[in-house]
PDB file of C-alpha atoms in Angstrom:
ATOM      1  CA  MET A   1      15.970  -1.844 -18.933  1.00  0.00           C
ATOM      2  CA  ASN A   2      12.829   0.029 -20.040  1.00  0.00           C
ATOM      3  CA  ASN A   3      10.693  -2.397 -18.015  1.00  0.00           C
ATOM      4  CA  VAL A   4      12.859  -1.819 -14.957  1.00  0.00           C
ATOM      5  CA  LEU A   5      12.566   1.965 -15.277  1.00  0.00           C
ATOM      6  CA  PHE A   6       8.799   1.707 -15.779  1.00  0.00           C
ATOM      7  CA  ALA A   7       8.427  -0.552 -12.722  1.00  0.00           C
ATOM      8  CA  PHE A   8      10.582   1.725 -10.588  1.00  0.00           C
ATOM      9  CA  GLY A   9       8.687   4.819 -11.776  1.00  0.00           C
ATOM     10  CA  LEU A  10       5.338   3.275 -10.834  1.00  0.00           C
ATOM     11  CA  THR A  11       6.647   2.340  -7.403  1.00  0.00           C
ATOM     12  CA  LEU A  12       8.047   5.832  -6.874  1.00  0.00           C
ATOM     13  CA  PHE A  13       4.689   7.364  -7.849  1.00  0.00           C
ATOM     14  CA  ALA A  14       2.791   5.155  -5.381  1.00  0.00           C
ATOM     15  CA  GLY A  15       5.200   5.814  -2.524  1.00  0.00           C
ATOM     16  CA  LEU A  16       5.391   9.571  -2.917  1.00  0.00           C
ATOM     17  CA  CYS A  17       1.610   9.935  -2.688  1.00  0.00           C
ATOM     18  CA  THR A  18       2.185  10.233   1.063  1.00  0.00           C
ATOM     19  CA  GLY A  19       3.271  13.768   0.096  1.00  0.00           C
ATOM     20  CA  ILE A  20      -0.173  14.386  -1.427  1.00  0.00           C
ATOM     21  CA  GLY A  21      -1.721  13.417   1.900  1.00  0.00           C
ATOM     22  CA  SER A  22       0.557  15.833   3.697  1.00  0.00           C
ATOM     23  CA  ALA A  23      -0.379  18.648   1.309  1.00  0.00           C
ATOM     24  CA  LEU A  24      -4.096  17.902   1.739  1.00  0.00           C
ATOM     25  CA  ALA A  25      -3.729  18.125   5.506  1.00  0.00           C
ATOM     26  CA  PHE A  26      -2.310  21.621   5.241  1.00  0.00           C
ATOM     27  CA  PHE A  27      -4.313  23.117   2.401  1.00  0.00           C
ATOM     28  CA  THR A  28      -7.825  21.786   2.959  1.00  0.00           C
ATOM     29  CA  LYS A  29      -9.961  22.957   5.840  1.00  0.00           C
ATOM     30  CA  LYS A  30     -11.770  19.670   6.264  1.00  0.00           C
ATOM     31  CA  THR A  31     -11.079  16.170   5.012  1.00  0.00           C
ATOM     32  CA  ASN A  32     -13.861  14.769   2.816  1.00  0.00           C
ATOM     33  CA  THR A  33     -14.250  11.501   4.701  1.00  0.00           C
ATOM     34  CA  LYS A  34     -17.024  10.107   2.484  1.00  0.00           C
ATOM     35  CA  PHE A  35     -14.852  10.448  -0.589  1.00  0.00           C
ATOM     36  CA  LEU A  36     -11.947   8.960   1.342  1.00  0.00           C
ATOM     37  CA  SER A  37     -14.128   6.016   2.397  1.00  0.00           C
ATOM     38  CA  ILE A  38     -15.096   5.257  -1.194  1.00  0.00           C
ATOM     39  CA  SER A  39     -11.478   5.659  -2.351  1.00  0.00           C
ATOM     40  CA  LEU A  40     -10.100   3.295   0.286  1.00  0.00           C
ATOM     41  CA  GLY A  41     -12.823   0.764  -0.514  1.00  0.00           C
ATOM     42  CA  PHE A  42     -11.957   1.137  -4.202  1.00  0.00           C
ATOM     43  CA  SER A  43      -8.282   0.439  -3.437  1.00  0.00           C
ATOM     44  CA  ALA A  44      -9.223  -2.674  -1.470  1.00  0.00           C
ATOM     45  CA  GLY A  45     -11.410  -3.910  -4.332  1.00  0.00           C
ATOM     46  CA  VAL A  46      -8.619  -3.477  -6.878  1.00  0.00           C
ATOM     47  CA  MET A  47      -6.042  -5.216  -4.697  1.00  0.00           C
ATOM     48  CA  ILE A  48      -8.251  -8.127  -3.610  1.00  0.00           C
ATOM     49  CA  TYR A  49      -9.537  -8.822  -7.128  1.00  0.00           C
ATOM     50  CA  VAL A  50      -6.179  -8.672  -8.855  1.00  0.00           C
ATOM     51  CA  SER A  51      -4.550 -10.750  -6.118  1.00  0.00           C
ATOM     52  CA  MET A  52      -7.138 -13.527  -6.054  1.00  0.00           C
ATOM     53  CA  ILE A  53      -8.045 -13.639  -9.748  1.00  0.00           C
ATOM     54  CA  GLU A  54      -4.845 -12.747 -11.555  1.00  0.00           C
ATOM     55  CA  ILE A  55      -1.663 -12.815  -9.461  1.00  0.00           C
ATOM     56  CA  PHE A  56      -2.453 -16.001  -7.498  1.00  0.00           C
ATOM     57  CA  PHE A  57      -3.112 -18.014 -10.650  1.00  0.00           C
ATOM     58  CA  LYS A  58      -0.070 -16.675 -12.485  1.00  0.00           C
ATOM     59  CA  ALA A  59       2.005 -17.764  -9.503  1.00  0.00           C
ATOM     60  CA  LYS A  60       0.324 -21.174  -9.577  1.00  0.00           C
ATOM     61  CA  ASP A  61       0.975 -21.597 -13.310  1.00  0.00           C
ATOM     62  CA  ALA A  62       4.678 -20.853 -12.802  1.00  0.00           C
ATOM     63  CA  LEU A  63       5.028 -23.207  -9.823  1.00  0.00           C
ATOM     64  CA  VAL A  64       3.022 -26.031 -11.399  1.00  0.00           C
ATOM     65  CA  ALA A  65       5.254 -25.812 -14.478  1.00  0.00           C
ATOM     66  CA  GLU A  66       8.313 -26.176 -12.240  1.00  0.00           C
ATOM     67  CA  LEU A  67       7.082 -28.623  -9.589  1.00  0.00           C
ATOM     68  CA  GLY A  68       4.114 -30.461 -11.063  1.00  0.00           C
ATOM     69  CA  LEU A  69       0.415 -30.057 -10.306  1.00  0.00           C
ATOM     70  CA  LYS A  70       0.273 -31.265  -6.713  1.00  0.00           C
ATOM     71  CA  SER A  71       3.538 -29.821  -5.382  1.00  0.00           C
ATOM     72  CA  GLY A  72       3.091 -26.588  -7.358  1.00  0.00           C
ATOM     73  CA  SER A  73      -0.430 -26.089  -6.012  1.00  0.00           C
ATOM     74  CA  TRP A  74       0.718 -26.654  -2.427  1.00  0.00           C
ATOM     75  CA  ALA A  75       3.674 -24.296  -2.914  1.00  0.00           C
ATOM     76  CA  THR A  76       1.352 -21.585  -4.253  1.00  0.00           C
ATOM     77  CA  VAL A  77      -0.999 -21.822  -1.291  1.00  0.00           C
ATOM     78  CA  GLY A  78       1.926 -21.918   1.146  1.00  0.00           C
ATOM     79  CA  ALA A  79       3.543 -18.822  -0.385  1.00  0.00           C
ATOM     80  CA  PHE A  80       0.193 -16.989  -0.439  1.00  0.00           C
ATOM     81  CA  PHE A  81      -0.394 -17.473   3.281  1.00  0.00           C
ATOM     82  CA  GLY A  82       3.318 -16.984   3.905  1.00  0.00           C
ATOM     83  CA  GLY A  83       2.973 -13.476   2.459  1.00  0.00           C
ATOM     84  CA  MET A  84       0.078 -12.848   4.828  1.00  0.00           C
ATOM     85  CA  PHE A  85       2.144 -14.115   7.758  1.00  0.00           C
ATOM     86  CA  ILE A  86       5.088 -11.853   6.885  1.00  0.00           C
ATOM     87  CA  ILE A  87       3.003  -8.666   6.684  1.00  0.00           C
ATOM     88  CA  ALA A  88       1.069  -9.648   9.829  1.00  0.00           C
ATOM     89  CA  LEU A  89       4.371 -10.166  11.656  1.00  0.00           C
ATOM     90  CA  ILE A  90       5.624  -6.761  10.523  1.00  0.00           C
ATOM     91  CA  ASP A  91       2.341  -5.253  11.691  1.00  0.00           C
ATOM     92  CA  LYS A  92       2.716  -6.932  15.083  1.00  0.00           C
ATOM     93  CA  LEU A  93       6.373  -6.099  15.644  1.00  0.00           C
ATOM     94  CA  ILE A  94       6.198  -2.526  14.354  1.00  0.00           C
ATOM     95  CA  PRO A  95       3.022  -0.965  15.781  1.00  0.00           C
ATOM     96  CA  SER A  96       2.460   2.547  14.522  1.00  0.00           C
ATOM     97  CA  GLY A  97       1.640   4.387  17.746  1.00  0.00           C
ATOM     98  CA  GLU A  98      -1.481   5.688  16.049  1.00  0.00           C
ATOM     99  CA  ASN A  99      -3.588   4.299  13.270  1.00  0.00           C
ATOM    100  CA  PRO A 100      -1.721   5.063   9.999  1.00  0.00           C
ATOM    101  CA  HIS A 101      -5.114   5.786   8.445  1.00  0.00           C
ATOM    102  CA  GLU A 102      -6.312   8.040  11.289  1.00  0.00           C
ATOM    103  CA  VAL A 103      -7.275  11.078   9.263  1.00  0.00           C
ATOM    104  CA  HIS A 104      -7.191  14.602  10.637  1.00  0.00           C
ATOM    105  CA  SER A 105      -7.037  17.940   8.926  1.00  0.00           C
ATOM    106  CA  VAL A 106      -5.160  20.889  10.356  1.00  0.00           C
ATOM    107  CA  GLU A 107      -8.507  22.491  11.234  1.00  0.00           C
ATOM    108  CA  ASP A 108      -9.516  19.479  13.323  1.00  0.00           C
ATOM    109  CA  ILE A 109      -6.908  20.216  15.993  1.00  0.00           C
ATOM    110  CA  ASN A 110      -6.253  23.888  15.362  1.00  0.00           C
ATOM    111  CA  ASP A 111      -6.738  24.901  18.965  1.00  0.00           C
ATOM    112  CA  LYS A 112      -4.233  22.419  20.406  1.00  0.00           C
ATOM    113  CA  THR A 113      -0.975  23.762  21.766  1.00  0.00           C
ATOM    114  CA  SER A 114       2.349  22.366  20.659  1.00  0.00           C
ATOM    115  CA  ASP A 115       3.249  19.117  22.385  1.00  0.00           C
ATOM    116  CA  PRO A 116       6.745  17.572  22.072  1.00  0.00           C
ATOM    117  CA  LYS A 117       5.167  14.122  22.410  1.00  0.00           C
ATOM    118  CA  LEU A 118       3.448  14.726  19.080  1.00  0.00           C
ATOM    119  CA  LEU A 119       6.837  14.926  17.360  1.00  0.00           C
ATOM    120  CA  ARG A 120       7.777  11.503  18.736  1.00  0.00           C
ATOM    121  CA  MET A 121       4.409  10.108  17.665  1.00  0.00           C
ATOM    122  CA  GLY A 122       4.785  11.554  14.169  1.00  0.00           C
ATOM    123  CA  ILE A 123       8.316  10.194  13.754  1.00  0.00           C
ATOM    124  CA  PHE A 124       7.330   6.733  14.968  1.00  0.00           C
ATOM    125  CA  THR A 125       4.283   6.799  12.697  1.00  0.00           C
ATOM    126  CA  ALA A 126       6.586   7.712   9.785  1.00  0.00           C
ATOM    127  CA  LEU A 127       8.903   4.832  10.696  1.00  0.00           C
ATOM    128  CA  ALA A 128       6.006   2.380  10.965  1.00  0.00           C
ATOM    129  CA  VAL A 129       4.472   3.546   7.686  1.00  0.00           C
ATOM    130  CA  GLY A 130       7.867   3.245   6.015  1.00  0.00           C
ATOM    131  CA  ILE A 131       8.358  -0.344   7.193  1.00  0.00           C
ATOM    132  CA  HIS A 132       4.812  -1.296   6.186  1.00  0.00           C
ATOM    133  CA  ASN A 133       5.308   0.305   2.759  1.00  0.00           C
ATOM    134  CA  PHE A 134       8.496  -1.632   2.045  1.00  0.00           C
ATOM    135  CA  PRO A 135       6.778  -4.881   0.938  1.00  0.00           C
ATOM    136  CA  GLU A 136       4.193  -2.834  -0.977  1.00  0.00           C
ATOM    137  CA  GLY A 137       7.023  -1.350  -3.019  1.00  0.00           C
ATOM    138  CA  LEU A 138       8.367  -4.796  -3.766  1.00  0.00           C
ATOM    139  CA  ALA A 139       4.865  -5.979  -4.731  1.00  0.00           C
ATOM    140  CA  THR A 140       4.327  -3.096  -7.159  1.00  0.00           C
ATOM    141  CA  PHE A 141       7.783  -3.475  -8.672  1.00  0.00           C
ATOM    142  CA  ILE A 142       7.593  -7.243  -9.241  1.00  0.00           C
ATOM    143  CA  SER A 143       4.078  -6.898 -10.699  1.00  0.00           C
ATOM    144  CA  ALA A 144       5.240  -4.196 -13.108  1.00  0.00           C
ATOM    145  CA  LEU A 145       8.185  -6.292 -14.272  1.00  0.00           C
ATOM    146  CA  GLN A 146       6.091  -9.373 -14.944  1.00  0.00           C
ATOM    147  CA  GLN A 147       2.866  -7.849 -16.285  1.00  0.00           C
ATOM    148  CA  PRO A 148       2.682  -4.048 -16.687  1.00  0.00           C
ATOM    149  CA  SER A 149      -1.057  -4.152 -17.462  1.00  0.00           C
ATOM    150  CA  ILE A 150      -1.913  -5.201 -13.902  1.00  0.00           C
ATOM    151  CA  ALA A 151       0.768  -3.062 -12.264  1.00  0.00           C
ATOM    152  CA  ILE A 152      -0.802   0.311 -13.095  1.00  0.00           C
ATOM    153  CA  PRO A 153      -4.094  -0.269 -11.190  1.00  0.00           C
ATOM    154  CA  ILE A 154      -2.118  -1.824  -8.316  1.00  0.00           C
ATOM    155  CA  ALA A 155       0.089   1.286  -8.147  1.00  0.00           C
ATOM    156  CA  VAL A 156      -2.975   3.566  -8.193  1.00  0.00           C
ATOM    157  CA  ALA A 157      -4.625   1.533  -5.418  1.00  0.00           C
ATOM    158  CA  ILE A 158      -1.513   1.701  -3.235  1.00  0.00           C
ATOM    159  CA  ALA A 159      -1.149   5.418  -4.010  1.00  0.00           C
ATOM    160  CA  ILE A 160      -4.700   6.089  -2.791  1.00  0.00           C
ATOM    161  CA  HIS A 161      -4.121   4.308   0.479  1.00  0.00           C
ATOM    162  CA  ASN A 162      -0.808   6.150   0.976  1.00  0.00           C
ATOM    163  CA  ILE A 163      -2.607   9.511   1.023  1.00  0.00           C
ATOM    164  CA  PRO A 164      -4.162   9.142   4.521  1.00  0.00           C
ATOM    165  CA  GLU A 165      -0.860   7.703   5.751  1.00  0.00           C
ATOM    166  CA  GLY A 166       0.804  10.958   4.687  1.00  0.00           C
ATOM    167  CA  ILE A 167      -1.785  12.915   6.657  1.00  0.00           C
ATOM    168  CA  ALA A 168      -1.223  10.722   9.733  1.00  0.00           C
ATOM    169  CA  VAL A 169       2.518  11.394   9.658  1.00  0.00           C
ATOM    170  CA  SER A 170       2.517  15.112   8.868  1.00  0.00           C
ATOM    171  CA  VAL A 171      -0.169  16.482  11.195  1.00  0.00           C
ATOM    172  CA  PRO A 172       1.402  15.450  14.546  1.00  0.00           C
ATOM    173  CA  VAL A 173       4.858  16.577  13.391  1.00  0.00           C
ATOM    174  CA  TYR A 174       3.434  19.941  12.344  1.00  0.00           C
ATOM    175  CA  TYR A 175       1.751  20.488  15.709  1.00  0.00           C
ATOM    176  CA  ALA A 176       4.900  19.521  17.562  1.00  0.00           C
ATOM    177  CA  THR A 177       7.201  21.825  15.588  1.00  0.00           C
ATOM    178  CA  GLY A 178       5.000  24.383  13.837  1.00  0.00           C
ATOM    179  CA  ASP A 179       7.095  23.670  10.761  1.00  0.00           C
ATOM    180  CA  ARG A 180       5.180  22.648   7.626  1.00  0.00           C
ATOM    181  CA  LYS A 181       8.404  21.857   5.764  1.00  0.00           C
ATOM    182  CA  LYS A 182       9.565  19.429   8.439  1.00  0.00           C
ATOM    183  CA  ALA A 183       6.127  17.787   8.587  1.00  0.00           C
ATOM    184  CA  PHE A 184       6.096  17.384   4.813  1.00  0.00           C
ATOM    185  CA  PHE A 185       9.669  16.040   4.875  1.00  0.00           C
ATOM    186  CA  TYR A 186       8.848  13.228   7.325  1.00  0.00           C
ATOM    187  CA  SER A 187       5.729  12.338   5.358  1.00  0.00           C
ATOM    188  CA  PHE A 188       7.717  12.343   2.109  1.00  0.00           C
ATOM    189  CA  LEU A 189      10.462  10.242   3.712  1.00  0.00           C
ATOM    190  CA  SER A 190       8.026   7.543   4.847  1.00  0.00           C
ATOM    191  CA  GLY A 191       6.850   7.131   1.256  1.00  0.00           C
ATOM    192  CA  LEU A 192      10.397   6.661  -0.050  1.00  0.00           C
ATOM    193  CA  SER A 193      10.487   3.186   1.510  1.00  0.00           C
ATOM    194  CA  GLU A 194       8.398   1.890  -1.417  1.00  0.00           C
ATOM    195  CA  PRO A 195      10.926   2.708  -4.168  1.00  0.00           C
ATOM    196  CA  ILE A 196      13.697   1.612  -1.773  1.00  0.00           C
ATOM    197  CA  GLY A 197      11.884  -1.733  -1.384  1.00  0.00           C
ATOM    198  CA  ALA A 198      11.713  -1.986  -5.164  1.00  0.00           C
ATOM    199  CA  LEU A 199      15.408  -1.178  -5.566  1.00  0.00           C
ATOM    200  CA  ILE A 200      16.530  -3.698  -2.946  1.00  0.00           C
ATOM    201  CA  GLY A 201      14.194  -6.306  -4.429  1.00  0.00           C
ATOM    202  CA  TYR A 202      15.723  -5.721  -7.852  1.00  0.00           C
ATOM    203  CA  LEU A 203      19.333  -5.866  -6.655  1.00  0.00           C
ATOM    204  CA  VAL A 204      18.837  -8.906  -4.396  1.00  0.00           C
ATOM    205  CA  LEU A 205      16.274 -10.997  -6.263  1.00  0.00           C
ATOM    206  CA  MET A 206      16.766 -10.311  -9.963  1.00  0.00           C
ATOM    207  CA  PRO A 207      20.045 -12.290 -10.282  1.00  0.00           C
ATOM    208  CA  PHE A 208      18.209 -15.374  -8.973  1.00  0.00           C
ATOM    209  CA  ILE A 209      14.870 -14.938 -10.708  1.00  0.00           C
ATOM    210  CA  ASN A 210      13.409 -17.981 -12.445  1.00  0.00           C
ATOM    211  CA  ASP A 211       9.931 -19.484 -12.711  1.00  0.00           C
ATOM    212  CA  PHE A 212      10.121 -21.004  -9.229  1.00  0.00           C
ATOM    213  CA  VAL A 213      11.311 -17.818  -7.502  1.00  0.00           C
ATOM    214  CA  PHE A 214       8.844 -15.746  -9.521  1.00  0.00           C
ATOM    215  CA  GLY A 215       5.959 -18.036  -8.511  1.00  0.00           C
ATOM    216  CA  ILE A 216       6.846 -17.897  -4.807  1.00  0.00           C
ATOM    217  CA  ILE A 217       7.247 -14.107  -4.850  1.00  0.00           C
ATOM    218  CA  PHE A 218       4.060 -13.521  -6.834  1.00  0.00           C
ATOM    219  CA  ALA A 219       1.985 -15.767  -4.540  1.00  0.00           C
ATOM    220  CA  GLY A 220       3.486 -14.002  -1.499  1.00  0.00           C
ATOM    221  CA  VAL A 221       2.698 -10.608  -3.024  1.00  0.00           C
ATOM    222  CA  ALA A 222      -0.926 -11.690  -3.508  1.00  0.00           C
ATOM    223  CA  GLY A 223      -1.127 -12.652   0.159  1.00  0.00           C
ATOM    224  CA  ILE A 224       0.421  -9.364   1.266  1.00  0.00           C
ATOM    225  CA  MET A 225      -2.056  -7.298  -0.758  1.00  0.00           C
ATOM    226  CA  VAL A 226      -5.104  -9.255   0.444  1.00  0.00           C
ATOM    227  CA  PHE A 227      -3.972  -8.869   4.069  1.00  0.00           C
ATOM    228  CA  ILE A 228      -3.399  -5.120   3.674  1.00  0.00           C
ATOM    229  CA  SER A 229      -6.845  -4.755   2.107  1.00  0.00           C
ATOM    230  CA  LEU A 230      -8.626  -6.667   4.877  1.00  0.00           C
ATOM    231  CA  ASP A 231      -6.571  -5.377   7.801  1.00  0.00           C
ATOM    232  CA  GLU A 232      -6.095  -1.722   6.854  1.00  0.00           C
ATOM    233  CA  LEU A 233      -8.069  -0.491   3.871  1.00  0.00           C
ATOM    234  CA  LEU A 234     -11.560  -1.865   4.541  1.00  0.00           C
ATOM    235  CA  PRO A 235     -11.619  -1.048   8.296  1.00  0.00           C
ATOM    236  CA  SER A 236     -10.419   2.482   7.520  1.00  0.00           C
ATOM    237  CA  ALA A 237     -12.925   2.867   4.687  1.00  0.00           C
ATOM    238  CA  GLN A 238     -15.791   1.867   6.974  1.00  0.00           C
ATOM    239  CA  LYS A 239     -14.539   4.134   9.763  1.00  0.00           C
ATOM    240  CA  TYR A 240     -14.589   7.288   7.651  1.00  0.00           C
ATOM    241  CA  GLY A 241     -17.889   6.780   5.876  1.00  0.00           C
ATOM    242  CA  GLU A 242     -21.059   4.773   5.915  1.00  0.00           C
ATOM    243  CA  HIS A 243     -20.646   1.010   5.705  1.00  0.00           C
ATOM    244  CA  HIS A 244     -22.298   0.891   2.284  1.00  0.00           C
ATOM    245  CA  LEU A 245     -19.999   3.566   0.857  1.00  0.00           C
ATOM    246  CA  SER A 246     -16.946   1.418   1.531  1.00  0.00           C
ATOM    247  CA  ILE A 247     -18.654  -1.607  -0.055  1.00  0.00           C
ATOM    248  CA  TYR A 248     -19.706   0.433  -3.105  1.00  0.00           C
ATOM    249  CA  GLY A 249     -16.077   1.515  -3.449  1.00  0.00           C
ATOM    250  CA  LEU A 250     -14.939  -2.104  -3.033  1.00  0.00           C
ATOM    251  CA  VAL A 251     -17.260  -3.372  -5.783  1.00  0.00           C
ATOM    252  CA  ALA A 252     -16.325  -0.462  -8.071  1.00  0.00           C
ATOM    253  CA  GLY A 253     -12.645  -1.290  -7.614  1.00  0.00           C
ATOM    254  CA  MET A 254     -13.277  -4.926  -8.513  1.00  0.00           C
ATOM    255  CA  VAL A 255     -15.269  -3.950 -11.600  1.00  0.00           C
ATOM    256  CA  VAL A 256     -12.603  -1.541 -12.835  1.00  0.00           C
ATOM    257  CA  MET A 257      -9.887  -4.128 -12.249  1.00  0.00           C
ATOM    258  CA  ALA A 258     -11.899  -6.852 -13.998  1.00  0.00           C
ATOM    259  CA  VAL A 259     -12.589  -4.664 -17.045  1.00  0.00           C
ATOM    260  CA  SER A 260      -8.971  -3.506 -17.267  1.00  0.00           C
ATOM    261  CA  LEU A 261      -7.793  -7.124 -17.292  1.00  0.00           C
ATOM    262  CA  LEU A 262     -10.326  -8.086 -19.982  1.00  0.00           C
ATOM    263  CA  LEU A 263      -9.132  -5.244 -22.196  1.00  0.00           C
ATOM    264  CA  PHE A 264      -5.678  -6.831 -22.366  1.00  0.00           C
ATOM    265  CA  ILE A 265      -6.847 -10.322 -23.372  1.00  0.00           C
TER     266      ILE A 265
END
């Protein structure tokens, strides 16, 4: 039970960081895009490294033990790319209306008049962010249950990339309504999909969990996190800073993840 509470707490922390993004949008005059670029690159580095070096091979070990070397290896690769396909399909079917990592501060559009269309855009962005965050919540939760030492950096990486999503949701809602509380509420709500994803994953999957199911889920989670890193985090990191800043952040994230894993050997 302690592991479950720890896993759920980590997932809740990561999801609710959309609220930090909303607060930053309202209380800072200008977004520090260079810092954001490095942070997003750092998140991508953590997620890519841990997915390819740690999670993928743990999934393979579990599946090989259940199915044998050849079948287990094929199942691991299939689940890995299956995870990519699932998140790509979600991305295709649920477009966000605006880039979830499109970062504005309140000062950036301070002279714009209220526009009801902005409310619709903000709500749809919140819905899209929520749906995209759902598998991230499951990924964080499953990782925390199986190996807490790798779950903490994953949760931090997801939390960092949720911050600009919170900004993207709250700013258009604020300019449509003039209500900071409502803007914060929608941003906060979009982040709740991560702990909801964790809760549903626990209720649905835990009764059936065994080495085979664990291997398939873990390989799929690795695919999901690599896709998110390549499709969302790195393009956004490069957009908001110099190309090299995002790469420096990427390498730093990999180094920190590598060292943190070595410390637990």
